Amino acid sequence: MSLPVPVVWNEDCLRHEPAGEVWLGVRDPGTEVPARALVLRDALTAAGAPLTAAGRHDDTILRRVHHPALLGHLASVWEDWEAAGLPAGSGRDRVVPYVFPTPGLLAGLPPPIPPAVHGRAGLYCYDTMTLIGPGSWAAIRGAADAAQTAADLVSEGTPLAYALCRPPGHHATRGAYGGSCYLNNAAVAAEALRAAGAARVAVLDIDAHHGNGTQMIFWERADVWYGSLHVDPGAGWFPHYLGYAGERGAGPGAGFTRNLPLAPGTGDDGWLAALGALCDEASAFAPEAVVVSLGLDAAAGDPESPLQVTGAGYRAAGQRIAALGPAVFIQEGGYDLATLGALAVATLAGAASA
Ligand code: SP5
Ligand code: ZN
């Protein structure tokens, strides 16, 4: 029995080699590695899912999601870093910011754009663990293309599609990257569905971490609902500053954001109960299309989160979500190479059974 969900693939996803993450001042090996994409691709194709190549898209949708300055920065920062002699001169082999223009620094002044690339790096990045190297931009741009291709398939009538996006995207905001994310692939998919005629799009984010980027991109929007299940940021988990239950949207988007933070250790029962509540609310919104930020890091055994969801839990989640309507699944986090493939297969098999 073969998995009837097209898997959108872009070979360039393998060219992003962050070569670690600087966490609390130390460069650790990092868990967002190219092998993730290979494990996912191989498990899904072994389950019979057809691979579809990501098609190239122009910047129209990307520019609805992101500030042009972020797009320009990501496209050029590696070349600027190299031209400044940082890798050759002192072994600084990846772009890592060291000064951040926080409100406490600027006291209300607008930030200038520093001419030095090592100064500018912190203007568009909000942490130290999201590194950029020579192949990063090709992968980042290719992941957004994959998301848009999957959205195109669903807009054209395919009930379910999955984009194997790497790097992931849900932590990327309109104007800044972080959390191993550079461009917001899920927001790109949502905007592409809107542009193709879906009047209301629901984004369901089941990554173990709050999708702060997606939430804030649609914060004031009533046409794109955002709901997330994630480990409680108040219990000490990334992104720390967002993802609390009181965040509900603003202006025309007031009431169109819903966060359900979960206690560390939450397993299938608590996670699926919260997912049911989230899906009931999404259903009341009457979405014409759904985007799923599919993080597989809520699974027991994942090194980046304390949630304890099983493969059966992910299967049930896929089924519940797909009952909401045509759905574009966007790969987000998920770092346990030994179980990642089976978790993706379980989720999409559940969705296909809805
Ligand atoms: C897309 C996504 O899942 N991004 C997650 C970013 C959270 N990264 C937090 C990294 C904290 C350092 N990792 C410590 C691992 C200890 N086992
Ligand atoms: Zn995550």
XYZ file of C-alpha atoms and ligand atoms in Angstrom:
372
model
C 0.000 0.000 0.000
C 1.680 3.181 -1.111
C 1.533 6.635 0.381
C -0.524 8.834 -1.971
C 1.037 12.154 -0.986
C 3.434 13.967 -3.327
C 6.742 14.860 -1.698
C 8.207 18.085 -3.061
C 11.990 17.839 -3.070
C 14.778 20.260 -3.860
C 18.281 18.782 -4.029
C 19.735 22.166 -3.037
C 18.443 21.572 0.504
C 21.596 19.518 1.065
C 23.874 22.500 0.384
C 23.018 24.245 3.666
C 25.662 23.109 6.128
C 25.327 25.258 9.239
C 28.324 23.407 10.738
C 26.963 23.744 14.249
C 25.211 26.307 16.387
C 26.651 28.752 18.878
C 24.617 28.056 21.996
C 25.408 29.867 25.233
C 28.739 30.929 23.846
C 29.969 27.544 22.660
C 29.789 26.132 19.125
C 27.998 22.804 19.446
C 27.670 20.343 16.542
C 24.003 21.257 16.043
C 21.105 19.026 15.092
C 19.707 20.732 11.967
C 21.940 18.710 9.617
C 21.674 17.765 5.909
C 21.167 14.086 6.800
C 17.699 15.011 8.112
C 16.524 15.648 4.570
C 17.968 12.385 3.251
C 16.361 10.341 6.013
C 12.979 11.954 5.355
C 13.231 11.580 1.581
C 14.296 7.946 1.771
C 11.586 6.911 4.238
C 8.837 8.638 2.281
C 9.907 7.202 -1.068
C 10.287 3.746 0.508
C 6.670 4.117 1.661
C 5.701 4.710 -1.962
C 5.224 8.481 -1.973
C 6.028 10.074 -5.346
C 8.849 12.651 -5.446
C 8.105 15.913 -7.266
C 10.789 18.473 -8.078
C 10.311 21.941 -6.604
C 9.673 24.495 -9.336
C 11.321 27.913 -9.438
C 9.058 30.811 -8.437
C 9.679 34.525 -8.700
C 9.799 36.731 -5.592
C 6.155 37.894 -5.649
C 4.956 35.735 -2.763
C 8.252 35.949 -0.873
C 7.922 39.730 -0.844
C 4.454 39.485 0.688
C 5.938 37.495 3.550
C 9.336 39.116 4.093
C 10.921 42.532 4.202
C 12.995 43.047 1.036
C 15.991 43.943 3.208
C 15.960 40.455 4.782
C 15.752 38.812 1.354
C 18.650 40.903 0.082
C 20.712 40.239 3.184
C 20.257 36.469 3.054
C 21.088 36.389 -0.647
C 24.362 38.277 -0.223
C 25.681 37.969 3.326
C 27.876 34.925 2.719
C 29.615 36.595 -0.229
C 30.121 39.757 1.818
C 31.477 37.737 4.754
C 33.922 35.965 2.472
C 34.910 39.193 0.714
C 35.667 40.700 4.126
C 38.232 37.933 4.569
C 36.669 36.480 7.696
C 36.846 32.770 6.784
C 40.344 32.897 5.289
C 41.793 35.433 7.720
C 40.649 34.094 11.064
C 38.825 30.819 10.525
C 35.400 32.408 10.955
C 33.850 29.917 8.561
C 30.190 30.787 9.085
C 28.178 34.007 9.477
C 27.450 34.506 13.189
C 26.314 37.886 14.551
C 27.778 39.404 17.683
C 25.975 42.766 18.162
C 22.176 42.948 18.192
C 20.244 46.236 17.796
C 17.838 45.586 20.672
C 15.427 48.279 21.924
C 17.665 48.673 24.968
C 20.590 49.653 22.760
C 18.822 52.016 20.392
C 16.409 53.648 22.833
C 13.991 54.436 20.041
C 16.464 55.563 17.375
C 16.060 53.807 14.043
C 18.969 51.436 13.415
C 21.345 52.515 10.659
C 22.534 49.740 8.338
C 26.161 49.186 9.346
C 28.491 49.032 6.339
C 30.660 46.332 7.960
C 29.164 42.910 7.357
C 30.103 41.708 10.854
C 28.150 44.624 12.305
C 25.230 44.242 9.942
C 24.836 40.534 10.710
C 22.876 41.179 13.909
C 20.352 43.489 12.257
C 18.601 40.601 10.517
C 19.235 37.757 12.961
C 18.013 37.389 16.527
C 20.165 34.558 17.878
C 23.622 32.998 17.611
C 22.580 29.498 16.638
C 21.434 30.054 13.056
C 24.606 29.970 10.988
C 25.117 30.782 7.308
C 27.703 29.189 5.006
C 28.480 28.984 1.286
C 25.520 26.840 0.193
C 22.957 28.233 2.599
C 21.176 30.684 0.304
C 20.573 28.086 -2.425
C 18.957 25.812 0.152
C 16.981 28.605 1.839
C 15.563 29.880 -1.466
C 14.941 26.302 -2.627
C 12.959 25.477 0.516
C 10.661 28.421 -0.135
C 10.247 27.178 -3.713
C 9.369 23.712 -2.396
C 6.720 25.196 -0.103
C 5.240 27.173 -2.951
C 5.239 24.141 -5.264
C 3.337 22.111 -2.660
C 0.846 24.969 -2.302
C 0.457 25.066 -6.107
C -0.388 21.343 -6.121
C -3.103 21.817 -3.502
C -4.474 24.909 -5.250
C -4.733 22.812 -8.406
C -6.845 20.190 -6.629
C -4.399 17.733 -5.038
C -5.912 17.073 -1.594
C -2.582 16.704 0.249
C 0.992 17.666 -0.526
C 4.183 17.649 1.523
C 7.168 19.961 1.036
C 10.429 18.561 2.360
C 11.699 21.982 3.342
C 15.227 22.310 4.664
C 16.151 24.562 6.344
C 12.894 24.886 8.294
C 11.019 28.177 8.462
C 8.511 28.849 11.238
C 10.852 30.902 13.453
C 11.671 33.355 10.634
C 9.822 36.668 11.034
C 9.047 39.263 8.395
C 12.412 40.927 8.900
C 14.678 38.552 10.820
C 15.902 34.975 10.907
C 16.648 32.688 13.849
C 15.885 29.314 15.403
C 17.552 27.434 12.511
C 15.059 29.159 10.177
C 15.755 31.795 7.490
C 12.646 32.238 5.315
C 9.182 31.296 6.544
C 8.193 28.410 4.287
C 4.790 27.902 5.946
C 3.900 31.586 5.555
C 4.958 31.375 1.899
C 2.622 28.402 1.415
C -0.234 30.251 3.159
C 0.251 33.370 1.006
C 0.456 31.232 -2.135
C -2.853 29.545 -1.242
C -4.427 32.960 -0.629
C -3.102 34.273 -3.941
C -4.569 31.240 -5.723
C -8.017 32.027 -4.326
C -8.426 30.400 -0.897
C -10.365 33.008 1.071
C -9.328 31.712 4.500
C -6.212 29.698 5.332
C -5.584 28.013 8.686
C -1.991 27.350 9.729
C -1.647 24.533 12.278
C 1.790 24.387 13.825
C 2.610 21.108 15.575
C 6.367 21.585 15.800
C 7.523 21.203 19.414
C 8.481 24.890 19.439
C 6.226 27.897 19.020
C 6.225 29.241 15.461
C 6.860 32.812 16.485
C 7.719 33.924 12.954
C 4.502 32.657 11.413
C 2.437 34.024 14.293
C 3.832 37.533 13.912
C 3.657 37.567 10.100
C -0.112 36.997 10.336
C -0.633 38.773 13.703
C -2.972 41.443 12.325
C -4.628 39.290 9.664
C -8.167 37.907 9.765
C -7.725 35.851 6.571
C -4.951 33.613 7.943
C -5.615 31.913 11.281
C -2.600 30.655 13.239
C -2.763 27.948 15.900
C 0.142 26.249 17.637
C 0.808 23.408 20.067
C 4.261 23.582 21.643
C 6.278 23.139 24.774
C 5.634 26.024 27.174
C 8.223 28.744 26.528
C 7.774 29.763 30.151
C 9.199 26.392 31.190
C 12.544 27.372 29.685
C 12.193 26.481 26.022
C 12.956 28.297 22.772
C 11.733 30.825 21.583
C 11.386 31.981 25.219
C 9.760 35.366 24.399
C 6.711 34.227 22.430
C 4.207 31.391 22.397
C 2.235 32.231 25.528
C -1.503 31.583 25.730
C -2.329 35.286 26.035
C -1.076 36.042 22.514
C -4.265 36.217 20.438
C -3.514 38.585 17.522
C -4.260 42.296 17.181
C -6.281 44.758 15.108
C -8.263 42.946 12.421
C -6.393 39.772 13.472
C -7.550 39.898 17.111
C -8.764 36.404 18.010
C -7.158 34.790 14.947
C -4.109 33.475 16.822
C -4.294 30.620 19.339
C -1.438 29.181 21.384
C -1.709 26.063 23.497
C 1.556 25.762 25.439
C 2.127 22.321 26.943
C 4.050 21.181 29.991
C 7.377 19.421 29.397
C 6.744 15.667 29.397
C 3.350 15.900 27.686
C 2.665 12.697 25.698
C 0.038 11.479 23.247
C -3.004 11.956 25.506
C -2.357 15.590 26.415
C -0.966 16.483 23.005
C -3.886 14.983 21.064
C -6.447 16.535 23.422
C -4.894 19.948 22.795
C -4.717 19.224 19.068
C -8.419 18.376 19.101
C -9.223 21.723 20.701
C -7.000 23.521 18.196
C -8.653 21.728 15.264
C -12.144 22.504 16.591
C -11.240 26.180 16.648
C -9.639 25.981 13.200
C -12.772 24.284 11.914
C -14.979 27.105 13.226
C -12.851 29.465 11.094
C -14.007 27.444 8.034
C -10.660 27.359 6.245
C -10.636 26.727 2.506
C -7.085 25.373 2.807
C -4.769 24.305 5.605
C -1.018 24.672 6.084
C 0.621 22.339 8.584
C 3.931 23.296 10.128
C 5.013 19.703 10.572
C 7.709 19.588 13.180
C 8.561 16.047 14.214
C 10.470 17.216 17.270
C 7.515 16.713 19.645
C 8.384 13.008 19.463
C 9.766 11.140 22.449
C 13.507 10.844 21.964
C 13.969 14.069 20.058
C 17.066 15.886 21.357
C 15.505 19.368 21.097
C 12.270 18.998 23.047
C 10.828 17.357 26.155
C 7.479 16.378 24.618
C 6.811 12.629 24.426
C 4.596 12.046 21.401
C 4.692 8.631 19.654
C 4.392 7.630 16.006
C 0.784 6.641 16.694
C 0.222 10.141 18.065
C 1.588 11.715 14.900
C -0.570 9.396 12.791
C -3.692 10.485 14.696
C -2.656 14.120 14.330
C -2.287 13.767 10.565
C -5.749 12.258 10.341
C -7.424 14.920 12.514
C -5.785 17.806 10.670
C -6.486 16.504 7.177
C -10.191 16.283 8.068
C -10.166 20.114 8.100
C -9.662 20.363 4.341
C -7.017 20.323 1.609
C -3.657 20.526 3.331
C -0.082 21.521 2.557
C 2.385 19.915 4.960
C 5.607 21.880 5.454
C 8.565 20.171 7.098
C 9.805 22.112 10.138
C 11.944 20.638 12.954
C 12.578 17.045 14.009
C 16.106 15.942 14.845
C 16.201 12.273 15.871
C 17.633 10.752 12.697
C 16.713 7.237 13.827
C 12.961 7.930 13.983
C 12.384 10.975 11.764
C 11.473 9.034 8.638
C 8.915 6.794 10.321
C 7.302 9.802 12.018
C 6.842 11.617 8.697
C 5.410 8.488 7.079
C 3.028 7.981 10.023
C 1.771 11.571 9.848
C 1.126 11.533 6.126
C -0.428 8.051 6.244
C -2.790 9.364 8.918
C -3.605 12.364 6.745
C -4.241 10.175 3.704
C -6.663 8.049 5.750
C -8.837 11.046 6.746
C 12.681 24.560 13.566
C 13.058 24.247 14.962
O 12.665 23.215 15.491
N 13.873 25.079 15.568
C 14.231 24.773 16.886
C 15.196 25.725 17.372
C 15.453 25.443 18.812
N 16.829 25.285 19.014
C 17.176 25.430 20.371
C 18.573 25.022 20.480
C 19.000 24.972 21.897
C 20.300 24.278 21.953
N 20.195 22.898 21.693
C 20.514 22.151 22.854
C 20.349 20.708 22.624
C 20.490 19.999 23.933
N 20.126 18.623 23.815
Zn 11.048 22.788 16.614
